[in-house]
Amino acid sequence: MFHGNLTNYLKSILAKKASEDQVNEVLVTLSTFPEKSFIQIEHESFLNLVALKQKKASPRTLHNAILKHLDRFFYLKHLWTGKEVYTYKYYLREISRFIKSGENAVEMLKKENLVFKRTIAERKRLMKALKLTKRQKDLFDVYAEFAVTKAYRRDAQLYWAYKMDFMFSELSKRLGLTFMQSRFLFPWEVARGLTEGLDKDFKKEVRQRTEFCVTYSEKGKDLIFYGSEAKQIEDKLIQHHDGDIAEISGQTACLGKAKGKVKIINSPSDTRKMQQGDILVSIATNPDIVPAMKKAAAIVTEQGGITSHAAIVSRELGIPCIIGTKIATKVLKDGDLVEVDANKGIIRKIK
């Protein structure tokens, strides 16, 4: 909510200083922070691994470089619900896949760094050309910094989630639950289970929670619904849209245009269907689907603002991106041919 309100406020400032067609472009440029995010740092580190292989570095040199990269970034694959982390074999496969694509890692690094430097230079130029007040400049600086700090926050959350797995493993043993079931307990239920144990009826309820549940919290009160009651709540909350909608609009995150086939990508298992040049459509992107994002001709999401994961990654990879469409995954389906005009924030179904 805060980011959305700030975005609208900053747009209102730009609307008085730039033409309507330029507002999105200017906002995207001004939202670029002068320092690289954790996502970009990981991406560049991987490209350096590929560069070593392409330069025919010794096996030991490449081996040590992969281990160093792995030690720093292994947990980024974890997310919230899985126990997987990146492995040595994973990076060997990704290095091989990159080389087979015909791309040159060194040239890609040079190109991306050049684009980044030009964007930062353009940002400085715009700050002066728009004649922003000190307060307005401060707001745009804070706005840009949000994107980077959110990426680092996500990194910390993923590392925390990875470490929490050890606790959940022990909890599942002590409470007689599966690993996944142990993650569907409130803190007070954990305390009760450890001191008093859990009866069969409660364990049955926890099993149902893992199948589908809805939680609601307000003013210190936490409620959880499961089974048919949860499904009824879902039906009331989820909007159903006519598939005949031919045009969707959202907010520009990275400028550009693209055409391609839609692929709905919401989880790591979905990434297998992603082909080079497809249009990636997601409720909201996350670190685990970045490999699929790199193949996309354009990215479209339902959720998120200009400082969201999709916005950050798309700008750093130079991929056209539209965020905050609200209905993209409900209107579009795999195989739909669409045209993405991120300059105007519009997605059109071609057929």
Coordinates of C-alpha atoms in Angstrom, one line a residue:
M1 CA 0.0 0.0 0.0
F2 CA 2.8 2.4 1.0
H3 CA 4.8 1.7 -2.2
G4 CA 1.6 2.1 -4.3
N5 CA 0.8 5.5 -2.8
L6 CA 4.4 6.7 -3.1
T7 CA 4.4 5.6 -6.8
N8 CA 1.2 7.5 -7.5
Y9 CA 2.6 10.6 -5.7
L10 CA 5.8 10.5 -7.7
K11 CA 3.9 10.0 -10.9
S12 CA 1.9 13.1 -10.1
I13 CA 5.1 15.1 -9.7
L14 CA 6.4 13.9 -13.1
A15 CA 3.1 14.6 -14.8
K16 CA 3.7 18.3 -14.2
K17 CA 7.3 18.1 -15.6
A18 CA 7.1 15.6 -18.5
S19 CA 4.6 14.6 -21.2
E20 CA 2.1 11.8 -20.6
D21 CA 4.1 9.5 -22.9
Q22 CA 7.3 10.2 -21.0
V23 CA 6.1 9.7 -17.4
N24 CA 6.6 5.9 -17.3
E25 CA 10.0 6.0 -18.9
V26 CA 11.2 8.8 -16.6
L27 CA 9.9 7.0 -13.5
V28 CA 11.6 3.7 -14.5
T29 CA 14.9 5.6 -14.9
L30 CA 14.6 7.5 -11.7
S31 CA 13.8 4.3 -9.8
T32 CA 17.2 2.8 -10.7
F33 CA 19.5 3.0 -7.7
P34 CA 23.2 3.8 -8.3
E35 CA 24.3 0.6 -6.6
K36 CA 23.6 -3.0 -7.9
S37 CA 21.2 -5.2 -6.1
F38 CA 21.9 -8.6 -4.6
I39 CA 20.1 -10.2 -7.6
Q40 CA 22.5 -8.5 -10.0
I41 CA 25.5 -9.4 -7.9
E42 CA 24.5 -13.1 -8.1
H43 CA 23.9 -12.8 -11.8
E44 CA 27.3 -11.3 -12.5
S45 CA 29.0 -13.8 -10.3
F46 CA 27.4 -16.6 -12.4
L47 CA 28.5 -14.9 -15.6
N48 CA 32.0 -14.8 -14.3
L49 CA 31.9 -18.6 -13.8
V50 CA 30.8 -19.0 -17.4
A51 CA 33.6 -16.7 -18.5
L52 CA 36.2 -18.9 -16.8
K53 CA 34.9 -21.9 -18.7
Q54 CA 34.8 -20.0 -22.0
K55 CA 38.4 -18.8 -21.4
K56 CA 39.4 -22.4 -20.8
A57 CA 40.5 -21.8 -17.2
S58 CA 42.0 -24.8 -15.4
P59 CA 39.6 -27.3 -13.9
R60 CA 40.8 -26.4 -10.4
T61 CA 40.3 -22.7 -11.0
L62 CA 36.8 -23.2 -12.2
H63 CA 36.1 -25.7 -9.4
N64 CA 37.2 -23.3 -6.7
A65 CA 35.2 -20.5 -8.3
I66 CA 32.0 -22.5 -8.3
L67 CA 32.5 -23.5 -4.7
K68 CA 32.9 -19.8 -3.7
H69 CA 29.8 -18.9 -5.7
L70 CA 27.9 -21.8 -4.1
D71 CA 28.9 -20.9 -0.6
R72 CA 27.5 -17.4 -1.1
F73 CA 24.3 -18.1 -3.0
F74 CA 23.3 -21.7 -2.5
Y75 CA 20.2 -20.9 -0.4
L76 CA 18.5 -18.7 -3.0
K77 CA 16.7 -21.7 -4.4
H78 CA 15.1 -22.5 -1.1
L79 CA 12.1 -20.2 -1.0
W80 CA 9.4 -20.9 1.7
T81 CA 8.0 -24.4 1.1
G82 CA 10.9 -26.5 -0.3
K83 CA 14.1 -27.9 1.1
E84 CA 16.1 -27.6 -2.1
V85 CA 19.2 -25.5 -2.4
Y86 CA 21.5 -24.9 -5.4
T87 CA 24.1 -27.5 -5.8
Y88 CA 27.5 -27.9 -7.5
K89 CA 26.0 -30.0 -10.2
Y90 CA 23.3 -27.4 -10.8
Y91 CA 25.8 -24.8 -11.7
L92 CA 27.8 -27.1 -13.9
R93 CA 24.6 -27.8 -15.9
E94 CA 23.7 -24.0 -16.0
I95 CA 27.2 -23.2 -17.2
S96 CA 27.0 -25.8 -19.9
R97 CA 23.5 -24.6 -20.9
F98 CA 24.7 -21.0 -21.2
I99 CA 27.6 -22.0 -23.4
K100 CA 25.4 -24.0 -25.7
S101 CA 23.2 -21.0 -26.2
G102 CA 26.1 -19.3 -28.1
E103 CA 26.3 -16.3 -25.8
N104 CA 29.6 -14.9 -24.7
A105 CA 29.7 -14.2 -20.9
V106 CA 32.4 -11.5 -21.0
E107 CA 30.5 -9.6 -23.8
M108 CA 27.2 -9.9 -21.9
L109 CA 28.9 -8.6 -18.7
K110 CA 30.3 -5.6 -20.6
K111 CA 27.0 -4.9 -22.3
E112 CA 25.0 -5.1 -19.0
N113 CA 27.5 -2.9 -17.2
L114 CA 27.4 -0.3 -20.0
V115 CA 23.6 -0.2 -19.9
F116 CA 23.7 0.2 -16.1
K117 CA 26.2 3.0 -16.3
R118 CA 24.2 4.8 -19.0
T119 CA 21.0 4.4 -16.9
I120 CA 22.7 6.0 -13.9
A121 CA 24.1 8.8 -16.0
E122 CA 20.6 9.4 -17.5
R123 CA 19.2 9.4 -14.0
K124 CA 21.6 12.1 -12.9
R125 CA 20.8 14.1 -16.0
L126 CA 17.0 13.9 -15.4
M127 CA 17.4 14.9 -11.8
K128 CA 18.8 18.2 -13.0
A129 CA 16.7 18.6 -16.2
L130 CA 13.4 18.2 -14.3
K131 CA 14.4 20.9 -11.8
L132 CA 13.2 18.8 -8.9
T133 CA 13.2 20.4 -5.4
K134 CA 15.5 18.9 -2.8
R135 CA 12.5 17.2 -1.1
Q136 CA 11.5 15.7 -4.5
K137 CA 15.0 14.5 -5.2
D138 CA 15.2 12.9 -1.7
L139 CA 11.9 11.1 -2.4
F140 CA 13.1 9.7 -5.7
D141 CA 16.4 8.6 -4.0
V142 CA 14.5 6.8 -1.3
Y143 CA 12.2 5.3 -3.8
A144 CA 15.1 3.9 -5.8
E145 CA 16.8 2.6 -2.7
F146 CA 13.6 0.6 -1.8
A147 CA 14.3 -1.7 -4.8
V148 CA 17.8 -2.6 -3.6
T149 CA 16.9 -2.9 0.1
K150 CA 13.9 -5.1 -0.8
A151 CA 16.2 -7.4 -2.7
Y152 CA 18.6 -7.7 0.3
R153 CA 15.6 -8.2 2.5
R154 CA 14.5 -11.1 0.3
D155 CA 18.0 -12.6 0.5
A156 CA 17.8 -12.4 4.3
Q157 CA 14.4 -14.0 4.4
L158 CA 15.5 -16.9 2.2
Y159 CA 18.6 -17.6 4.4
W160 CA 16.3 -17.5 7.4
A161 CA 13.9 -19.9 5.8
Y162 CA 16.8 -22.3 5.0
K163 CA 18.0 -22.2 8.6
M164 CA 14.5 -22.7 9.9
D165 CA 14.3 -26.1 8.1
F166 CA 16.5 -27.6 10.8
M167 CA 14.0 -26.5 13.5
F168 CA 11.1 -27.9 11.5
S169 CA 12.9 -31.2 11.0
E170 CA 13.3 -31.6 14.7
L171 CA 9.7 -30.4 15.4
S172 CA 8.3 -33.0 13.1
K173 CA 10.1 -35.7 14.9
R174 CA 9.0 -34.6 18.4
L175 CA 5.4 -33.9 17.4
G176 CA 4.8 -36.9 15.2
L177 CA 4.1 -34.8 12.1
T178 CA 5.6 -34.7 8.6
F179 CA 8.1 -31.9 7.8
M180 CA 5.5 -30.0 5.8
Q181 CA 2.8 -30.4 8.5
S182 CA 5.1 -28.9 11.1
R183 CA 5.1 -25.7 9.1
F184 CA 1.3 -25.2 9.4
L185 CA 1.3 -24.6 13.1
F186 CA 0.9 -21.4 15.0
P187 CA 3.6 -20.7 17.7
W188 CA 1.2 -21.4 20.6
E189 CA 0.3 -24.8 19.0
V190 CA 4.0 -25.7 18.8
A191 CA 4.4 -24.8 22.5
R192 CA 1.3 -26.9 23.4
G193 CA 2.5 -29.8 21.3
L194 CA 6.0 -29.8 22.9
T195 CA 4.6 -29.7 26.5
E196 CA 1.3 -31.6 26.2
G197 CA 1.5 -33.5 22.9
L198 CA -1.0 -33.4 20.0
D199 CA -4.1 -35.6 19.8
K200 CA -5.3 -37.5 16.7
D201 CA -8.1 -35.0 15.9
F202 CA -5.7 -32.1 15.9
K203 CA -3.2 -34.0 13.7
K204 CA -6.1 -34.7 11.3
E205 CA -6.8 -30.9 11.2
V206 CA -3.2 -30.2 10.4
R207 CA -3.2 -32.6 7.5
Q208 CA -6.2 -30.8 6.1
R209 CA -4.4 -27.4 6.5
T210 CA -1.6 -28.7 4.3
E211 CA -4.1 -29.5 1.6
F212 CA -5.7 -26.1 1.5
C213 CA -6.2 -23.4 4.1
V214 CA -6.9 -19.7 4.6
T215 CA -5.5 -17.6 7.5
Y216 CA -6.8 -14.3 8.7
S217 CA -5.2 -12.0 11.3
E218 CA -6.5 -8.8 12.7
K219 CA -5.7 -6.9 16.0
G220 CA -3.8 -9.8 17.5
K221 CA -6.4 -12.4 16.6
D222 CA -5.4 -15.2 14.3
L223 CA -7.9 -17.5 12.5
I224 CA -7.4 -20.5 10.2
F225 CA -9.9 -22.1 8.0
Y226 CA -9.6 -25.4 6.1
G227 CA -11.6 -27.9 4.1
S228 CA -14.9 -26.8 2.6
E229 CA -15.0 -23.6 4.7
A230 CA -11.6 -22.5 3.2
K231 CA -12.9 -23.2 -0.4
Q232 CA -16.0 -21.1 0.2
I233 CA -13.8 -18.2 1.3
E234 CA -11.6 -18.7 -1.8
D235 CA -14.6 -18.5 -4.0
K236 CA -15.7 -15.2 -2.5
L237 CA -12.3 -13.7 -2.7
I238 CA -11.1 -14.7 -6.1
Q239 CA -12.4 -12.8 -9.1
H240 CA -13.3 -14.7 -12.2
H241 CA -12.8 -13.0 -15.5
D242 CA -14.1 -13.5 -19.0
G243 CA -11.5 -15.1 -21.3
D244 CA -12.7 -12.8 -24.1
I245 CA -10.8 -9.8 -22.6
A246 CA -8.4 -8.8 -25.3
E247 CA -6.3 -6.1 -23.6
I248 CA -4.8 -5.9 -20.1
S249 CA -3.1 -2.9 -18.6
G250 CA -0.6 -2.5 -15.8
Q251 CA 2.4 -0.4 -14.6
T252 CA 5.6 -0.2 -16.6
A253 CA 8.6 -1.7 -14.8
C254 CA 11.0 -1.9 -17.7
L255 CA 10.5 -0.3 -21.1
G256 CA 10.3 -2.2 -24.4
K257 CA 8.1 -4.2 -26.7
A258 CA 7.8 -7.9 -27.4
K259 CA 5.6 -10.6 -29.0
G260 CA 5.5 -14.2 -28.0
K261 CA 3.6 -17.1 -26.6
V262 CA 2.4 -16.9 -23.0
K263 CA 3.8 -19.3 -20.4
I264 CA 2.2 -19.1 -16.9
I265 CA 5.1 -19.5 -14.4
N266 CA 4.2 -19.4 -10.8
S267 CA 6.4 -22.1 -9.3
P268 CA 9.8 -23.8 -10.0
S269 CA 8.0 -26.8 -11.5
D270 CA 6.5 -24.5 -14.2
T271 CA 9.9 -23.3 -15.4
R272 CA 10.4 -26.5 -17.4
K273 CA 7.9 -25.4 -20.0
M274 CA 9.6 -22.0 -20.5
Q275 CA 11.3 -21.6 -23.9
Q276 CA 13.5 -18.8 -25.2
G277 CA 11.4 -15.9 -26.4
D278 CA 8.2 -16.8 -24.5
I279 CA 6.2 -14.2 -22.5
L280 CA 6.5 -15.1 -18.8
V281 CA 3.2 -14.4 -17.0
S282 CA 3.1 -14.8 -13.2
I283 CA 1.1 -13.8 -10.2
A284 CA 4.4 -12.6 -8.7
T285 CA 8.0 -13.6 -9.5
N286 CA 10.6 -14.9 -7.0
P287 CA 14.3 -15.9 -7.1
D288 CA 13.5 -19.5 -7.9
I289 CA 12.1 -18.7 -11.3
V290 CA 14.9 -16.3 -12.4
P291 CA 16.3 -18.9 -14.8
A292 CA 12.9 -18.8 -16.6
M293 CA 12.8 -15.0 -16.5
K294 CA 16.2 -14.9 -18.3
K295 CA 14.6 -16.7 -21.3
A296 CA 11.6 -14.3 -21.4
A297 CA 11.0 -11.8 -24.2
A298 CA 8.8 -10.0 -21.7
I299 CA 7.5 -10.4 -18.2
V300 CA 4.0 -9.7 -17.0
T301 CA 2.8 -10.0 -13.3
E302 CA -0.4 -9.5 -11.4
Q303 CA 1.1 -8.2 -8.3
G304 CA 4.0 -5.9 -7.3
G305 CA 5.1 -2.4 -7.7
I306 CA 8.1 -0.6 -9.3
T307 CA 10.3 -2.0 -6.5
S308 CA 9.1 -5.6 -6.7
H309 CA 11.2 -8.6 -7.6
A310 CA 9.9 -8.7 -11.2
A311 CA 10.7 -5.0 -11.6
I312 CA 14.2 -5.2 -10.3
V313 CA 15.2 -8.3 -12.3
S314 CA 13.6 -7.1 -15.5
R315 CA 15.5 -3.8 -15.4
E316 CA 18.8 -5.5 -14.6
L317 CA 18.3 -7.9 -17.5
G318 CA 16.8 -5.3 -19.8
I319 CA 13.6 -7.3 -20.4
P320 CA 10.3 -5.4 -21.1
C321 CA 8.1 -5.8 -18.0
I322 CA 4.6 -4.8 -16.9
I323 CA 3.6 -5.3 -13.3
G324 CA 0.4 -4.9 -11.2
T325 CA -2.0 -6.1 -13.9
K326 CA -4.2 -7.9 -11.3
I327 CA -5.8 -10.3 -13.8
A328 CA -3.0 -11.5 -16.2
T329 CA -3.0 -15.2 -15.0
K330 CA -6.8 -15.3 -15.0
V331 CA -7.2 -14.0 -18.5
L332 CA -4.2 -15.4 -20.3
K333 CA -3.3 -19.1 -20.7
D334 CA -0.3 -21.1 -21.9
G335 CA 0.1 -20.7 -25.7
D336 CA -1.8 -17.4 -26.1
L337 CA 0.0 -15.2 -28.6
V338 CA 0.3 -11.7 -27.1
E339 CA 2.0 -8.4 -27.8
V340 CA 3.5 -6.6 -24.8
D341 CA 4.0 -2.9 -25.0
A342 CA 5.7 -2.0 -21.8
N343 CA 6.2 1.6 -22.9
K344 CA 2.5 2.1 -22.5
G345 CA 1.8 -0.7 -19.9
I346 CA -0.5 -2.7 -22.2
I347 CA -0.7 -6.4 -23.1
R348 CA -2.8 -7.3 -26.2
K349 CA -4.0 -10.8 -27.1
I350 CA -3.2 -11.4 -30.8
K351 CA -4.9 -14.8 -30.9

